């Protein structure tokens, strides 16, 4: 029997909203599936970037086969089509109301016009619906899950729901408590959106996406609660949390998200790190040396299939930020200096993306 409910005057199937989630810590109903995967974010808030053809050549030369693109720019998608590079395509926050308010047929038309007209579906790994909506664009939060549902129904019409996964990257600030990791909990004021989102992810076996930046945790920390060594994976002191030990902020941050999901009853939902990185200039502790130290350790954890103390040996899919510096980004100066590659395609520092480069 198909059950429907009305949310903000939008009718859509919501069997996933009616699931009885497992209790925190209970045995999960299916295994954590994702292999460790490394990708990179291709941000384009700049006026001096190399041609897309050169970008693709840089990616292939460095063995990078997974890329996050933040909006469905037609020329960019056309350039990537046929390259064999897997893409996470972003849906801009401002598009959410139109995708949410219409029927699935409208979402289908948007997919066909804005995405599938420019790139073959087999290259699309994820459609990332919005970016940090609950943190920086809360005006759009009521539209987030309805937009995802309509896009999912549209993908089902095309028999692509099994190969293209939908999610929505969130800022780590969706947690009201993150330390120690075992006390990780979502902000109660966001539960009205996060609970339906987690239900959808559970039902469709899709990952929870989170942008993780130990750099900003370090620079905003009061009373030296977060040390630079702990943020850069080089601390000699372990932080004990129950029976688990943490030697770096990255893994502690991820496990705080895992614990928060467990508390909501969704212990089996995967986590994908949709952004992480360290600036090489423009701020406190922002340097080439520190950017290399941070990103190198992140890559090692992917290549080694390390997982986290809460999920040991469970591969994590991670997207490094950013491919190039973005000279038109707003915010603090450091926001414009995350680029791993120079505009000439040469690495800003000797980061190896796998054992061969």
Short mmCIF file of C-alpha atoms in Angstrom, two decimals:
data_model
loop_
_atom_site.label_atom_id
_atom_site.label_comp_id
_atom_site.label_asym_id
_atom_site.label_seq_id
_atom_site.Cartn_x
_atom_site.Cartn_y
_atom_site.Cartn_z
CA UNK A 1 0.00 0.00 0.00
CA UNK A 2 1.32 3.45 -0.91
CA UNK A 3 1.10 5.91 1.95
CA UNK A 4 1.27 9.65 1.38
CA UNK A 5 1.43 12.59 3.73
CA UNK A 6 1.34 16.31 3.23
CA UNK A 7 4.37 18.39 4.17
CA UNK A 8 4.00 22.12 3.51
CA UNK A 9 1.23 21.37 1.02
CA UNK A 10 3.43 18.95 -0.95
CA UNK A 11 2.15 15.42 -1.43
CA UNK A 12 4.73 12.72 -2.08
CA UNK A 13 5.37 9.06 -1.21
CA UNK A 14 7.19 8.78 2.09
CA UNK A 15 7.53 5.14 3.02
CA UNK A 16 11.04 6.07 4.11
CA UNK A 17 9.68 8.57 6.62
CA UNK A 18 7.64 5.87 8.31
CA UNK A 19 10.47 3.42 8.93
CA UNK A 20 11.05 2.35 12.48
CA UNK A 21 14.78 3.11 12.84
CA UNK A 22 17.01 0.75 14.75
CA UNK A 23 18.03 1.64 18.25
CA UNK A 24 21.43 3.23 18.72
CA UNK A 25 24.08 0.54 18.94
CA UNK A 26 21.75 -2.19 17.67
CA UNK A 27 22.83 -4.63 14.98
CA UNK A 28 22.46 -3.05 11.57
CA UNK A 29 20.24 -4.47 8.88
CA UNK A 30 22.83 -4.38 6.10
CA UNK A 31 26.62 -4.06 6.05
CA UNK A 32 28.46 -0.80 5.62
CA UNK A 33 29.24 -1.02 1.94
CA UNK A 34 31.41 1.76 0.62
CA UNK A 35 35.05 1.18 -0.26
CA UNK A 36 37.53 3.88 0.63
CA UNK A 37 37.46 6.41 -2.21
CA UNK A 38 39.41 9.62 -2.75
CA UNK A 39 38.09 12.53 -4.79
CA UNK A 40 38.69 16.24 -5.13
CA UNK A 41 36.47 19.32 -5.22
CA UNK A 42 36.61 21.42 -8.36
CA UNK A 43 35.46 24.83 -7.11
CA UNK A 44 35.15 27.52 -9.77
CA UNK A 45 34.58 30.76 -7.87
CA UNK A 46 37.47 32.37 -9.73
CA UNK A 47 38.22 34.28 -12.91
CA UNK A 48 41.65 32.85 -13.67
CA UNK A 49 41.19 29.09 -13.82
CA UNK A 50 42.72 26.97 -16.60
CA UNK A 51 40.48 25.59 -19.37
CA UNK A 52 38.40 22.59 -18.38
CA UNK A 53 40.33 20.42 -20.85
CA UNK A 54 43.51 21.15 -18.88
CA UNK A 55 41.71 20.44 -15.60
CA UNK A 56 40.72 17.01 -16.88
CA UNK A 57 44.29 16.33 -17.96
CA UNK A 58 45.55 17.26 -14.48
CA UNK A 59 43.05 14.89 -12.90
CA UNK A 60 43.99 12.00 -15.16
CA UNK A 61 47.72 12.61 -14.78
CA UNK A 62 47.33 12.37 -11.01
CA UNK A 63 45.06 9.33 -11.06
CA UNK A 64 42.06 11.20 -9.66
CA UNK A 65 38.83 9.65 -10.92
CA UNK A 66 36.24 11.21 -8.59
CA UNK A 67 35.37 14.92 -8.68
CA UNK A 68 32.84 17.12 -6.94
CA UNK A 69 31.37 19.94 -9.03
CA UNK A 70 29.25 22.44 -7.14
CA UNK A 71 26.71 23.32 -9.84
CA UNK A 72 25.51 21.81 -13.13
CA UNK A 73 27.33 24.22 -15.43
CA UNK A 74 26.56 22.94 -18.96
CA UNK A 75 30.00 23.54 -20.47
CA UNK A 76 31.77 21.93 -17.50
CA UNK A 77 29.55 18.85 -17.64
CA UNK A 78 29.97 18.56 -21.41
CA UNK A 79 33.74 18.71 -20.98
CA UNK A 80 33.71 15.88 -18.45
CA UNK A 81 31.29 13.71 -20.41
CA UNK A 82 33.02 10.66 -21.85
CA UNK A 83 36.17 11.08 -19.77
CA UNK A 84 35.35 8.23 -17.40
CA UNK A 85 35.69 10.52 -14.39
CA UNK A 86 32.98 10.02 -11.78
CA UNK A 87 31.11 13.17 -10.81
CA UNK A 88 29.27 14.45 -7.76
CA UNK A 89 27.04 17.20 -9.16
CA UNK A 90 25.73 19.90 -6.86
CA UNK A 91 22.24 21.36 -6.96
CA UNK A 92 22.45 25.06 -5.99
CA UNK A 93 20.55 26.00 -2.84
CA UNK A 94 18.44 28.54 -4.68
CA UNK A 95 17.04 25.83 -6.98
CA UNK A 96 15.52 23.84 -4.09
CA UNK A 97 12.16 25.69 -3.89
CA UNK A 98 11.31 25.03 -7.53
CA UNK A 99 12.33 21.38 -7.29
CA UNK A 100 10.30 20.92 -4.10
CA UNK A 101 7.12 22.74 -5.11
CA UNK A 102 6.41 20.97 -8.37
CA UNK A 103 5.55 17.33 -9.11
CA UNK A 104 8.26 14.72 -9.77
CA UNK A 105 7.71 15.33 -13.48
CA UNK A 106 9.11 18.84 -13.03
CA UNK A 107 12.17 17.43 -11.28
CA UNK A 108 12.52 14.97 -14.16
CA UNK A 109 12.49 17.81 -16.66
CA UNK A 110 15.14 19.65 -14.64
CA UNK A 111 17.36 16.56 -14.54
CA UNK A 112 17.05 16.00 -18.27
CA UNK A 113 17.59 19.65 -19.20
CA UNK A 114 20.24 20.69 -16.69
CA UNK A 115 22.24 17.48 -16.24
CA UNK A 116 21.55 14.56 -18.56
CA UNK A 117 21.57 16.75 -21.66
CA UNK A 118 25.24 17.45 -20.94
CA UNK A 119 26.77 14.33 -19.39
CA UNK A 120 26.11 10.60 -19.58
CA UNK A 121 24.31 9.27 -16.47
CA UNK A 122 26.87 6.49 -16.01
CA UNK A 123 29.44 9.06 -14.89
CA UNK A 124 27.26 10.54 -12.16
CA UNK A 125 28.03 9.06 -8.75
CA UNK A 126 26.00 11.47 -6.63
CA UNK A 127 23.66 14.39 -6.93
CA UNK A 128 24.41 16.62 -3.94
CA UNK A 129 21.19 18.51 -3.25
CA UNK A 130 22.16 21.87 -1.78
CA UNK A 131 25.30 22.61 0.21
CA UNK A 132 25.32 23.42 3.92
CA UNK A 133 21.70 24.51 3.66
CA UNK A 134 21.05 24.23 7.39
CA UNK A 135 24.14 26.30 8.21
CA UNK A 136 24.27 29.17 5.72
CA UNK A 137 20.95 29.11 3.85
CA UNK A 138 18.37 28.01 6.42
CA UNK A 139 15.73 29.87 4.40
CA UNK A 140 15.79 26.88 2.05
CA UNK A 141 15.70 24.18 4.73
CA UNK A 142 11.93 23.46 4.40
CA UNK A 143 12.49 22.62 0.74
CA UNK A 144 15.48 20.30 1.19
CA UNK A 145 13.85 16.91 1.75
CA UNK A 146 10.89 17.52 -0.59
CA UNK A 147 13.36 18.46 -3.35
CA UNK A 148 15.38 15.30 -2.71
CA UNK A 149 12.24 13.17 -2.81
CA UNK A 150 11.09 14.64 -6.12
CA UNK A 151 14.54 14.09 -7.62
CA UNK A 152 14.50 10.51 -6.35
CA UNK A 153 11.12 9.87 -7.94
CA UNK A 154 12.44 11.37 -11.17
CA UNK A 155 15.49 9.08 -11.09
CA UNK A 156 13.16 6.12 -10.55
CA UNK A 157 11.26 7.06 -13.70
CA UNK A 158 14.58 6.77 -15.56
CA UNK A 159 15.62 3.57 -13.76
CA UNK A 160 18.65 5.43 -12.38
CA UNK A 161 17.76 5.38 -8.69
CA UNK A 162 20.02 2.39 -8.10
CA UNK A 163 23.13 3.93 -9.63
CA UNK A 164 22.87 7.63 -8.81
CA UNK A 165 22.62 8.39 -5.10
CA UNK A 166 21.10 11.53 -3.61
CA UNK A 167 22.29 13.27 -0.48
CA UNK A 168 22.92 16.77 0.87
CA UNK A 169 26.30 17.94 2.21
CA UNK A 170 25.99 19.49 5.66
CA UNK A 171 28.35 21.60 7.72
CA UNK A 172 29.74 19.90 10.83
CA UNK A 173 27.90 22.59 12.80
CA UNK A 174 24.68 20.56 12.47
CA UNK A 175 26.01 18.96 15.65
CA UNK A 176 25.21 20.77 18.87
CA UNK A 177 27.69 18.54 20.73
CA UNK A 178 30.81 17.04 19.15
CA UNK A 179 33.16 16.42 22.08
CA UNK A 180 33.78 13.83 23.21
CA UNK A 181 32.66 11.96 20.07
CA UNK A 182 30.46 9.59 22.07
CA UNK A 183 28.32 12.55 23.11
CA UNK A 184 27.87 13.68 19.51
CA UNK A 185 24.33 14.92 18.95
CA UNK A 186 22.49 16.88 16.29
CA UNK A 187 21.21 20.35 17.03
CA UNK A 188 17.65 19.80 18.30
CA UNK A 189 16.42 22.79 16.30
CA UNK A 190 17.42 20.97 13.08
CA UNK A 191 15.83 17.60 13.83
CA UNK A 192 12.66 18.42 11.86
CA UNK A 193 14.80 18.37 8.69
CA UNK A 194 17.56 15.96 9.69
CA UNK A 195 15.24 13.14 10.78
CA UNK A 196 13.41 12.93 7.42
CA UNK A 197 16.75 13.30 5.64
CA UNK A 198 18.28 10.42 7.60
CA UNK A 199 15.19 8.31 6.97
CA UNK A 200 15.53 8.89 3.25
CA UNK A 201 19.23 8.03 3.32
CA UNK A 202 18.49 4.86 5.28
CA UNK A 203 15.76 3.73 2.90
CA UNK A 204 17.78 4.41 -0.26
CA UNK A 205 21.13 3.21 1.17
CA UNK A 206 22.66 6.62 0.53
CA UNK A 207 25.36 8.33 2.60
CA UNK A 208 25.14 11.22 5.02
CA UNK A 209 27.47 13.88 3.61
CA UNK A 210 29.40 16.24 5.87
CA UNK A 211 32.01 18.93 5.29
CA UNK A 212 34.78 18.51 7.87
CA UNK A 213 37.35 21.22 8.54
CA UNK A 214 39.64 20.70 11.55
CA UNK A 215 41.42 23.89 10.45
CA UNK A 216 38.43 26.05 11.38
CA UNK A 217 37.89 24.09 14.58
CA UNK A 218 41.48 24.86 15.51
CA UNK A 219 41.41 28.57 14.62
CA UNK A 220 38.07 29.14 16.38
CA UNK A 221 38.94 27.10 19.47
CA UNK A 222 38.96 29.00 22.74
CA UNK A 223 41.51 28.33 25.48
CA UNK A 224 43.53 26.04 23.17
CA UNK A 225 40.92 23.27 23.44
CA UNK A 226 42.12 22.02 20.04
CA UNK A 227 45.89 21.93 19.53
CA UNK A 228 47.52 22.33 16.15
CA UNK A 229 49.18 18.94 16.49
CA UNK A 230 45.83 17.28 17.18
CA UNK A 231 44.35 18.95 14.09
CA UNK A 232 47.32 17.93 11.93
CA UNK A 233 47.45 14.23 12.91
CA UNK A 234 50.76 14.59 14.76
CA UNK A 235 49.74 14.64 18.40
CA UNK A 236 51.61 12.29 20.73
CA UNK A 237 48.75 12.45 23.22
CA UNK A 238 45.70 10.26 22.71
CA UNK A 239 42.24 11.39 23.78
CA UNK A 240 40.30 8.61 25.46
CA UNK A 241 36.57 8.37 24.97
CA UNK A 242 35.26 5.31 26.75
CA UNK A 243 37.05 2.35 25.23
CA UNK A 244 38.08 4.28 22.11
CA UNK A 245 41.23 6.35 21.61
CA UNK A 246 41.59 9.37 19.33
CA UNK A 247 44.84 10.81 18.05
CA UNK A 248 43.40 13.43 15.69
CA UNK A 249 40.46 15.76 15.31
CA UNK A 250 39.44 14.46 11.87
CA UNK A 251 38.50 10.99 13.11
CA UNK A 252 36.95 12.41 16.28
CA UNK A 253 34.78 14.73 14.16
CA UNK A 254 33.57 11.88 11.96
CA UNK A 255 32.76 9.65 14.91
CA UNK A 256 30.81 12.48 16.54
CA UNK A 257 28.58 12.42 13.43
CA UNK A 258 28.32 8.62 13.65
CA UNK A 259 27.28 8.80 17.30
CA UNK A 260 24.74 11.51 16.50
CA UNK A 261 23.17 9.28 13.85
CA UNK A 262 23.16 6.35 16.27
CA UNK A 263 21.26 8.44 18.80
CA UNK A 264 18.62 9.10 16.14
CA UNK A 265 18.43 5.37 15.39
CA UNK A 266 20.39 5.32 12.12
CA UNK A 267 23.58 3.48 13.04
CA UNK A 268 23.96 1.92 9.60
CA UNK A 269 24.02 5.07 7.45
CA UNK A 270 27.37 5.65 5.75
CA UNK A 271 29.31 8.90 6.06
CA UNK A 272 30.92 10.61 3.06
CA UNK A 273 33.26 13.53 3.69
CA UNK A 274 32.09 15.84 0.92
CA UNK A 275 34.76 18.47 1.69
CA UNK A 276 37.90 18.62 3.80
CA UNK A 277 41.15 20.49 3.45
CA UNK A 278 43.65 22.94 4.90
CA UNK A 279 44.59 26.38 3.52
CA UNK A 280 48.16 27.09 2.50
CA UNK A 281 47.96 30.81 3.22
CA UNK A 282 45.84 33.71 4.36
CA UNK A 283 45.33 32.85 8.02
CA UNK A 284 46.65 31.51 11.28
CA UNK A 285 48.51 28.20 10.82
CA UNK A 286 47.74 28.35 7.10
CA UNK A 287 50.91 27.26 5.29
CA UNK A 288 52.12 24.93 2.59
CA UNK A 289 53.72 22.71 5.22
CA UNK A 290 50.54 22.37 7.27
CA UNK A 291 48.34 21.87 4.20
CA UNK A 292 50.61 19.02 3.09
CA UNK A 293 50.68 17.48 6.57
CA UNK A 294 46.89 17.51 6.85
CA UNK A 295 45.96 16.34 3.37
CA UNK A 296 48.72 13.73 3.31
CA UNK A 297 47.32 12.11 6.43
CA UNK A 298 43.79 12.20 5.05
CA UNK A 299 44.97 10.46 1.88
CA UNK A 300 46.82 7.82 3.92
CA UNK A 301 43.61 6.97 5.72
CA UNK A 302 41.78 6.50 2.44
CA UNK A 303 44.53 4.44 0.80
CA UNK A 304 44.96 2.35 3.96
CA UNK A 305 41.21 1.81 4.41
CA UNK A 306 41.71 2.83 8.03
CA UNK A 307 38.20 3.91 8.97
CA UNK A 308 37.69 5.50 12.39
CA UNK A 309 37.83 4.18 15.97
CA UNK A 310 34.03 3.79 15.95
CA UNK A 311 34.05 2.15 12.51
CA UNK A 312 37.51 0.58 12.17
CA UNK A 313 38.40 -0.76 8.75
CA UNK A 314 35.28 0.73 7.14
CA UNK A 315 36.42 2.66 4.07
CA UNK A 316 35.57 6.35 3.94
CA UNK A 317 34.84 8.28 0.78
CA UNK A 318 36.56 11.67 1.02
CA UNK A 319 36.70 14.70 -1.28
CA UNK A 320 39.67 17.00 -0.77
CA UNK A 321 39.07 20.74 -1.01
CA UNK A 322 40.15 22.36 -3.28
CA UNK A 323 41.66 21.75 -6.68
CA UNK A 324 42.69 25.39 -7.22
CA UNK A 325 42.71 28.62 -5.24
CA UNK A 326 39.46 30.50 -5.83
CA UNK A 327 40.22 34.21 -6.00
CA UNK A 328 36.61 35.35 -5.91
CA UNK A 329 35.47 33.43 -2.85
CA UNK A 330 33.94 35.52 -0.11
CA UNK A 331 34.90 35.35 3.54
CA UNK A 332 38.27 35.34 5.26
CA UNK A 333 41.41 35.50 3.17
CA UNK A 334 42.24 31.85 3.88
CA UNK A 335 39.07 30.80 2.01
CA UNK A 336 40.85 31.72 -1.22
CA UNK A 337 43.94 29.57 -0.57
CA UNK A 338 42.89 25.91 -0.38
CA UNK A 339 44.17 24.99 -3.83
CA UNK A 340 46.27 21.82 -4.08
CA UNK A 341 47.28 22.61 -7.67
CA UNK A 342 48.64 25.80 -9.16
CA UNK A 343 47.01 27.32 -12.22
CA UNK A 344 49.77 25.71 -14.31
CA UNK A 345 48.74 22.25 -13.10
CA UNK A 346 51.79 21.80 -10.90
CA UNK A 347 51.09 20.70 -7.33
CA UNK A 348 51.50 23.44 -4.75
CA UNK A 349 53.05 20.77 -2.52
CA UNK A 350 54.06 17.16 -3.01
CA UNK A 351 50.78 15.46 -2.16
CA UNK A 352 50.51 11.89 -3.43
CA UNK A 353 46.96 10.80 -4.22
CA UNK A 354 47.91 7.14 -4.34
CA UNK A 355 51.05 5.04 -4.21
CA UNK A 356 51.90 5.76 -7.84
CA UNK A 357 51.97 9.57 -8.09
#
